[in-house]
Coordinates of C-alpha atoms in Angstrom, one line a residue:
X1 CA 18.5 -13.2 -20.8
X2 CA 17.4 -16.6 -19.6
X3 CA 13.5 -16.7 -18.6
X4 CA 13.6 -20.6 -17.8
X5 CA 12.9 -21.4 -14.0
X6 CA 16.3 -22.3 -12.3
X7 CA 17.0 -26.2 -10.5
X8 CA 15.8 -24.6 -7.1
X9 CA 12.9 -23.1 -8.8
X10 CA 11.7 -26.1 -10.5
X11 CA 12.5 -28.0 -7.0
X12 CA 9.9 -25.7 -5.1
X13 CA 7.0 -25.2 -7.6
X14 CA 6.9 -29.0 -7.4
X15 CA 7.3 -29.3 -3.8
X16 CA 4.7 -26.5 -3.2
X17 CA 2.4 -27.5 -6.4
X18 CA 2.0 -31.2 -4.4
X19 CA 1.9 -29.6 -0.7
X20 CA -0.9 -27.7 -1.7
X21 CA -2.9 -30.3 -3.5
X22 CA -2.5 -33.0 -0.3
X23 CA -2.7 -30.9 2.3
X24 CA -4.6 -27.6 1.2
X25 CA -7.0 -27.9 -1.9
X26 CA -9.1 -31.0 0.6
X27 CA -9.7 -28.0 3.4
X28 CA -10.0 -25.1 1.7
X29 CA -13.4 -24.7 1.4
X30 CA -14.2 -25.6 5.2
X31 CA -11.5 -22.8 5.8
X32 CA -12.9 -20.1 4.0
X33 CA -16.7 -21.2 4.4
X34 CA -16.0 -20.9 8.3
X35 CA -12.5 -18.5 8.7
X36 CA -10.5 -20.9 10.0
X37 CA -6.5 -19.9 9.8
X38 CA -5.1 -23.7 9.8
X39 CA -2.6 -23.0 12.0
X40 CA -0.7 -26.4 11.9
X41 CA -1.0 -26.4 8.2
X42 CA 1.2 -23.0 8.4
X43 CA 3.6 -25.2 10.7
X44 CA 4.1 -27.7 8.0
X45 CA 4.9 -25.4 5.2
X46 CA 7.6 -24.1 8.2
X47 CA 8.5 -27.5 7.8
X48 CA 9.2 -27.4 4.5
X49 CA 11.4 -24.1 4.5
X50 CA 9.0 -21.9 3.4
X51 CA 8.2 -19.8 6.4
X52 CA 11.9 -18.7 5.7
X53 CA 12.9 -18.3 2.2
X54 CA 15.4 -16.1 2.0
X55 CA 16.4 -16.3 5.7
X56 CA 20.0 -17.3 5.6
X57 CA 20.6 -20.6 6.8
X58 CA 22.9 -19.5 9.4
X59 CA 19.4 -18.4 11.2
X60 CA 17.3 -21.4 10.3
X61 CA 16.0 -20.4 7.3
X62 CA 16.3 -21.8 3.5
X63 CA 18.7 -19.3 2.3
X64 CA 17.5 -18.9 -1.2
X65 CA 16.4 -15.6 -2.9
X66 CA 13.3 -13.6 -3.9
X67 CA 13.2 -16.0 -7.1
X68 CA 12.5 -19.1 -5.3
X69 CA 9.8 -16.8 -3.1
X70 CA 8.0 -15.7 -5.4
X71 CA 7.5 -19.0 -7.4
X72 CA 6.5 -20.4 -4.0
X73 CA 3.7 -18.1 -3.7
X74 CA 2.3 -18.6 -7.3
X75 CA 2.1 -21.9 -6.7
X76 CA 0.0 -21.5 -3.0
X77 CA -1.7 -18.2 -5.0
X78 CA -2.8 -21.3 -7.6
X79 CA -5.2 -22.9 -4.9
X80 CA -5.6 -21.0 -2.3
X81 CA -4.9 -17.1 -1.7
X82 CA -5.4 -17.5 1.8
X83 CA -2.8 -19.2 2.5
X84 CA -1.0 -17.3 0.3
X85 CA -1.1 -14.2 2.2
X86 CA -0.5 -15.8 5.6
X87 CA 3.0 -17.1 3.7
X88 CA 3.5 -13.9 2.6
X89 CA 3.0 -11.7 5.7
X90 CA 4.7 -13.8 7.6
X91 CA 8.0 -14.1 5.4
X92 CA 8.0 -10.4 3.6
X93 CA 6.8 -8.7 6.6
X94 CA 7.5 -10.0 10.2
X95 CA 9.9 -11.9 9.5
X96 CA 11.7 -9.6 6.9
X97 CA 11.6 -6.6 8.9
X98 CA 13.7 -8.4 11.5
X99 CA 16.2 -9.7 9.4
X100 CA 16.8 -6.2 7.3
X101 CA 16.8 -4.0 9.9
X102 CA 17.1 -5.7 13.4
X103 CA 20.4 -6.3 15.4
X104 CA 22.2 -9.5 15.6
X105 CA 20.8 -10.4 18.9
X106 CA 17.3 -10.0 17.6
X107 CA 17.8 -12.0 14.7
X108 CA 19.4 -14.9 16.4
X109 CA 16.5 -14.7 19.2
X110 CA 13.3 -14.4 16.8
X111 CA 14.3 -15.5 13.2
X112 CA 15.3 -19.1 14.0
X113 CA 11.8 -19.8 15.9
X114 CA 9.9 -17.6 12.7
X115 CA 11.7 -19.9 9.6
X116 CA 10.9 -23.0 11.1
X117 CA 7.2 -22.5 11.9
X118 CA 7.6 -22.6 15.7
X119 CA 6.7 -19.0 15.6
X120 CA 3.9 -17.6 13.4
X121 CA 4.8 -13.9 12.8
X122 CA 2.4 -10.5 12.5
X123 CA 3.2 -7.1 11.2
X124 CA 1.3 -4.0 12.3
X125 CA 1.6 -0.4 10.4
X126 CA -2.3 0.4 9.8
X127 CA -5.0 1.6 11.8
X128 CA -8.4 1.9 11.8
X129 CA -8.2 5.3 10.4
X130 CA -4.5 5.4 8.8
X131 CA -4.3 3.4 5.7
X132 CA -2.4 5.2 3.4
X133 CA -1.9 7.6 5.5
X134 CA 0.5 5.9 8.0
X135 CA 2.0 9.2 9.4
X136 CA -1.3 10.0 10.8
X137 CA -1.1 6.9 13.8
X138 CA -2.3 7.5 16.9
X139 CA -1.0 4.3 18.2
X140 CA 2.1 6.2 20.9
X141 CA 5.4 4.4 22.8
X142 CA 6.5 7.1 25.6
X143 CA 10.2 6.2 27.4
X144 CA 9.7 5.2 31.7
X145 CA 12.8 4.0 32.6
X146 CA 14.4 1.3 31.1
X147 CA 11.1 0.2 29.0
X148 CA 8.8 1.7 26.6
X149 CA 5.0 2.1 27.4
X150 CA 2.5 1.6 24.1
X151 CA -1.1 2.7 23.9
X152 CA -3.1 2.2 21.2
X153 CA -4.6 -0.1 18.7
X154 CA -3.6 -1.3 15.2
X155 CA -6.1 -2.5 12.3
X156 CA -6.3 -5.3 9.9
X157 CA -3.3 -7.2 11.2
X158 CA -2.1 -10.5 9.5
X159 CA -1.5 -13.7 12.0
X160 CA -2.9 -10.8 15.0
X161 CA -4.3 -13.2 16.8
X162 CA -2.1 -16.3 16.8
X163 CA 0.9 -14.9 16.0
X164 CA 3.7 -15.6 18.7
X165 CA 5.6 -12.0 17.9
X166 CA 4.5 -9.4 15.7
X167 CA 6.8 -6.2 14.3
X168 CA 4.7 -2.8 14.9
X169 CA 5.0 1.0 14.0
X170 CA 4.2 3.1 16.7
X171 CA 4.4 6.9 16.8
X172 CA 7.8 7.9 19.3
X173 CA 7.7 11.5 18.1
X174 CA 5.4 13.9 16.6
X175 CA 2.4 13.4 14.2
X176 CA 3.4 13.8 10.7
X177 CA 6.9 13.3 11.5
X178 CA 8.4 10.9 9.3
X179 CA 11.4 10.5 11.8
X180 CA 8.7 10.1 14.7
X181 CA 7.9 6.2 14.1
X182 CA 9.8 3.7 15.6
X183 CA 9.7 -0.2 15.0
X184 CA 9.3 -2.4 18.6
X185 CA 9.0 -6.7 18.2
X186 CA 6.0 -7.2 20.7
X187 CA 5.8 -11.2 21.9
X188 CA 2.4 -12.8 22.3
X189 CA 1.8 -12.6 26.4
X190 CA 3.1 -9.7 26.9
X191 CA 0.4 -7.6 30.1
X192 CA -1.7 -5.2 28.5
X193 CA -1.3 -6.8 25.0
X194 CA -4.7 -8.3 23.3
X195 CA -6.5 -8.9 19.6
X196 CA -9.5 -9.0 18.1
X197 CA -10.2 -11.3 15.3
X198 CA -11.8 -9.5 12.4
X199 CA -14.5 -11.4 10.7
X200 CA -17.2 -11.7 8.1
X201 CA -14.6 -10.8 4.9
X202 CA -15.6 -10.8 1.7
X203 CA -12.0 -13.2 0.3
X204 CA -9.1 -14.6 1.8
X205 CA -10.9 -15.8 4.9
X206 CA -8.1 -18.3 5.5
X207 CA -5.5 -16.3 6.5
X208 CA -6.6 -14.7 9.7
X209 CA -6.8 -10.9 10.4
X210 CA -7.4 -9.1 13.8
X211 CA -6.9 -5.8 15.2
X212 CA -4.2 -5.3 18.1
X213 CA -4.9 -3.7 21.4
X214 CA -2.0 -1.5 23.3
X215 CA -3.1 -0.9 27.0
X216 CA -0.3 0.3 28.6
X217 CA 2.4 -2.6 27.2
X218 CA 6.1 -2.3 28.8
X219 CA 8.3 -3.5 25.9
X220 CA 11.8 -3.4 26.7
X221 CA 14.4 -1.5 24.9
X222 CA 16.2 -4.4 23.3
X223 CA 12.6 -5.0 21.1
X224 CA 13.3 -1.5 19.9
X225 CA 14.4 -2.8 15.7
X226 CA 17.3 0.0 14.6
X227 CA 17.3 3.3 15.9
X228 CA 14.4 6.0 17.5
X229 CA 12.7 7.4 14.8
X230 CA 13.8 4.9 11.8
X231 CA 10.5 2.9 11.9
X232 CA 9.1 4.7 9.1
X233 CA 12.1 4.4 6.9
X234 CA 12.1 0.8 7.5
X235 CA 8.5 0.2 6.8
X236 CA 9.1 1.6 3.4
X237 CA 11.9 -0.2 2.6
X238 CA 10.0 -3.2 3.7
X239 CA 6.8 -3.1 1.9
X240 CA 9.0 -2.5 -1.4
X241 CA 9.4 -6.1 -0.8
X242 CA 6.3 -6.8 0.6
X243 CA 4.9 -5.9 -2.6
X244 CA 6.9 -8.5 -4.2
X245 CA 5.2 -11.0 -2.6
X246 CA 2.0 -9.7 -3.5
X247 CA 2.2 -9.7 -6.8
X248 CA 3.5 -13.3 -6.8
X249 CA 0.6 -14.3 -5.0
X250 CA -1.4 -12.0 -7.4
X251 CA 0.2 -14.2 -10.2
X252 CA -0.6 -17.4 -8.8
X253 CA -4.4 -16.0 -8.1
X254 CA -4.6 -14.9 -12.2
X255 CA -3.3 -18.3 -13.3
X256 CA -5.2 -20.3 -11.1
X257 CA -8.1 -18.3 -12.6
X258 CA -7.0 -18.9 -15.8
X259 CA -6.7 -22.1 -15.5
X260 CA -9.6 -23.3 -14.4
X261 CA -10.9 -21.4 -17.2
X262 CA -9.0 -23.2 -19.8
X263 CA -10.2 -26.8 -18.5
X264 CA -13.8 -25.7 -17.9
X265 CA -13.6 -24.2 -21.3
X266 CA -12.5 -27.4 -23.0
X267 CA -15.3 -29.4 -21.2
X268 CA -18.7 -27.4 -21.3
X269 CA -20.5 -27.8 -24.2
X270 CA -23.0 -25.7 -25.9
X271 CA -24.7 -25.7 -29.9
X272 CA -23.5 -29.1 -30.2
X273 CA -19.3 -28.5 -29.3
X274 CA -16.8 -27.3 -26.2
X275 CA -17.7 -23.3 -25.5
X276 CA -13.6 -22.9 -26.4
X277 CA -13.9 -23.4 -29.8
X278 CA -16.7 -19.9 -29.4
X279 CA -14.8 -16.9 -30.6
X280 CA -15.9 -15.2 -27.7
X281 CA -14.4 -17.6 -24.9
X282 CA -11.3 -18.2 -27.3
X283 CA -10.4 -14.1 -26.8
X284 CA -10.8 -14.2 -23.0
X285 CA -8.6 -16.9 -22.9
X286 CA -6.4 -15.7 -25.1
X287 CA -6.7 -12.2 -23.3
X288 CA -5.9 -14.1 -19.7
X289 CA -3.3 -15.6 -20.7
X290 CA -1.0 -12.9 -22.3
X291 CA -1.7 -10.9 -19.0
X292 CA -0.8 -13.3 -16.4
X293 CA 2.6 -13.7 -18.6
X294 CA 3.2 -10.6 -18.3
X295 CA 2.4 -10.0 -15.2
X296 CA 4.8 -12.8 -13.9
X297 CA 7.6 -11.3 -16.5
X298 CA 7.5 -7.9 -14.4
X299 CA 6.8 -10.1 -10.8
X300 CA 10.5 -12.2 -11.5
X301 CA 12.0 -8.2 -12.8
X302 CA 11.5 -6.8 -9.2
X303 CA 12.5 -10.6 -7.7
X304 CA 15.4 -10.2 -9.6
X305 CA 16.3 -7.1 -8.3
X306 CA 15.4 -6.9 -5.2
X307 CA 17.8 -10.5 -4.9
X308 CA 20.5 -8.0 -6.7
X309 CA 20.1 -5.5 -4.0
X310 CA 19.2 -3.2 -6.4
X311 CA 16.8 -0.2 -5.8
X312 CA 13.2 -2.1 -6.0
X313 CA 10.5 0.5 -5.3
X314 CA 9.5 1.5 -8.9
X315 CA 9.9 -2.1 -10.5
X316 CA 7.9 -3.5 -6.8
X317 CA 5.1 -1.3 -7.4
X318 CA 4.6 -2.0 -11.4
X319 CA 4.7 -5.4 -10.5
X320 CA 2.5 -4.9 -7.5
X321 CA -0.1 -2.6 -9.5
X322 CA 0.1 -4.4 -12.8
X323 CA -0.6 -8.0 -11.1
X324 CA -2.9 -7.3 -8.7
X325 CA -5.8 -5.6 -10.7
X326 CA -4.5 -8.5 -13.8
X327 CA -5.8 -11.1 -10.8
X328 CA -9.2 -9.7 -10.4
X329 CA -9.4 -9.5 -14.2
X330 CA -8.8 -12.9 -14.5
X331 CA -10.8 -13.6 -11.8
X332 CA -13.6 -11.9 -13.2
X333 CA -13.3 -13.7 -16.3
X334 CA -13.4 -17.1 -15.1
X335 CA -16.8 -16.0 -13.6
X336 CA -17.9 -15.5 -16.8
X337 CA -16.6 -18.0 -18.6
X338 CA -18.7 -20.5 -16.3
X339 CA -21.4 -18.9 -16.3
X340 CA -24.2 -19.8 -14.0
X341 CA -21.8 -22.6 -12.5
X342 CA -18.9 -19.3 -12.1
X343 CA -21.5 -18.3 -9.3
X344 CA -21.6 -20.9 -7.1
X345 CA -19.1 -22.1 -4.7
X346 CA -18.9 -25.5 -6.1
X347 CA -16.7 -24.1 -9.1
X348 CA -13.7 -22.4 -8.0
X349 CA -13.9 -19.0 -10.3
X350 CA -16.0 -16.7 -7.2
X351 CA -12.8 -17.9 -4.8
X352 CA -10.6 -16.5 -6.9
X353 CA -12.6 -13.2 -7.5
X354 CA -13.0 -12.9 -3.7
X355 CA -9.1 -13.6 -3.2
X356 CA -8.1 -11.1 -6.2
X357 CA -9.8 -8.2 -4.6
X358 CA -7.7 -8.1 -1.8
X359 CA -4.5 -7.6 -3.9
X360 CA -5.3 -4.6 -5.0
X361 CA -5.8 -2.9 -1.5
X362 CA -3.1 -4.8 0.5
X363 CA 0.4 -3.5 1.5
X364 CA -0.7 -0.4 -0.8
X365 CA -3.5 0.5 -3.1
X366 CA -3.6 0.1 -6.5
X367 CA -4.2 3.8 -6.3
X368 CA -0.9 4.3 -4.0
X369 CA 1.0 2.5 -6.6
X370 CA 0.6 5.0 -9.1
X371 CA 1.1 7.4 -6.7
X372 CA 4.5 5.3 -5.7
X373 CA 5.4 4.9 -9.9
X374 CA 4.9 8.3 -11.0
X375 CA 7.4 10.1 -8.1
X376 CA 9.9 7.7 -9.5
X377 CA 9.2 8.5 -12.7
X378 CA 9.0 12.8 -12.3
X379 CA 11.7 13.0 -9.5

């Protein structure tokens, strides 16, 4: 088993690794002081190829696999989780849930536009009162004529507001029916469609969230992704990835954390030598480290197999668990290894804690996790 990064690999965590410190480490703080989603900084990284990893090329994308992805997003996760999440939702997401499950027409039309950056995508599945609970949406699409009519809202929505197209799960049957959700690709323009931009939260400030408004939006019937009904079945299959991606961006989040830790460490003295050579930061350290590896050991599993097209869900969801609450550990840690200083926003530890959080609550819950884990496990 060979655990060395491969030549495409090496190629993007370099690539990324200088993106990010040119054109995102100078802005972050002005982006997440003020919640600004730098939209043409997303259009470079399209640019680059990385708004469409493992889009084939035949559709304008890089055509590499979930390897290459997911050491692209520990390397953004490394400065700046903001960013992070905006590449993620937009490739494991939006853009993913088109090219898995949409028809060839729909993929020629919207993933082109969506791997080069011209398009910024959204995905919509929660509401304001279904979280977990996604069968509960209110959100409806009723057939009239040749179109289908949507009402409704959806909550804490990636890219809601200046996204060009965004994938949504509205309820085309009856509630609790798990074959009553169907998948529609809504455009950005489209009468009756509006968002809100959510504000004030506590990490990831630079990747924008919003809620989306349905008044009465005619969406025609070649938006509708797969079959009547299948929306649900896609959304699961789709967040097995999407929970790929988060815990590669959890990774990059822990090491950045650690990191930091390590060099402030080395440099802050106290009782006459560097606060590393104290027993006490030496373990945390020590402690950080060993879990990040890990955590990026189980992160490349999934990535491995999800590039395999092997079943995903159980090995998505250790990684997804395992990384995520590893992030906020390490996080946590860099706060108290600096102290005072870990406090402030001039030292980057408090980012990283703020950024962590979220990766335990996005695309499923720490909580769902085990949920997801143990029915693999006992079925």
């Amino acid at each position: 088993m060979n655990f060395e990064l491969n030549e495409n690999q090496l190629m993007i965590s370099q690539m990324v690794r200088d993106f990010a410190e040119k054109e995102i480490r100078p802005q972050m703080k002005n982006w997440d002081d003020h919640e600004i989603f730098p939209v043409e900084t997303m259009k470079k990284l399209g640019e680059l190829g990385l708004l469409g990893i493992f889009v084939p090329e035949e559709y304008g994308g890089s055509g590499f696999g979930y390897a290459e992805y997911a050491t692209a997003l520990m390397e953004l996760g490394k400065v700046c989780g903001g960013i992070g999440l905006s590449v993620a939702a937009h490739n494991s997401l939006c853009t993913g849930h088109i090219y898995y499950h949409g028809n060839e027409a729909q993929k020629r039309k919207y993933l082109p536009k969506l791997a080069s950056g011209e398009w910024i995508g959204a995905w919509g599945l929660t509401e304001a009162n279904t979280g977990s609970d996604a069968m509960r949406m209110q959100a409806t699409a009723v057939k009239d004529g040749d179109d289908w009519v949507l009402n409704g809202t959806k909550n804490w929505i990636t890219h809601g507001l200046s996204g060009d197209v965004a994938v949504v799960l509205i309820r085309t049957g009856d509630l609790l029916d798990s074959n009553g959700i169907t998948a529609f690709i809504i455009e950005k323009g489209m009468p009756g469609f509006s968002a809100v931009q959510i504000k004030e939260k506590l990490g990831v400030r630079a990747s924008e969230t919003a809620e989306l408004i349905f008044d009465n939006v005619r969406v025609p019937e070649a938006n509708v992704i797969g079959n009547i009904g299948d929306g649900f079945k896609q959304a699961m299959q789709v967040l097995d990835g999407g929970r790929v991606s988060i815990a590669s961006l959890s990774c990059g989040i822990a090491r950045g954390a650690y990191e930091a830790s390590v060099k402030y460490a080395k440099e802050r003295e106290q009782f006459g030598k560097p606060i590393a050579h104290f027993q006490a930061i030496a373990f945390k350290i020590a402690d950080m480290a060993t879990e990040v590896d890990a955590a990026e050991l189980l992160t490349y599993q999934a990535a491995y197999l999800k590039d395999l097209k092997k079943p995903v869900t159980k090995a998505g969801a250790y990684a997804k668990y395992f990384a995520s609450e590893v992030a906020v550990t390490c996080g946590n840690e860099a706060v108290q290894v600096m102290g005072g200083y870990g406090y402030t926003k001039e030292y980057p530890a408090e980012k990283f804690l703020r950024d962590a959080k979220l990766m335990t609550i996005g695309e499923g819950t720490s909580e769902i996790q085990k949920i997801v884990i143990s029915r693999e496990i006992l079925k």
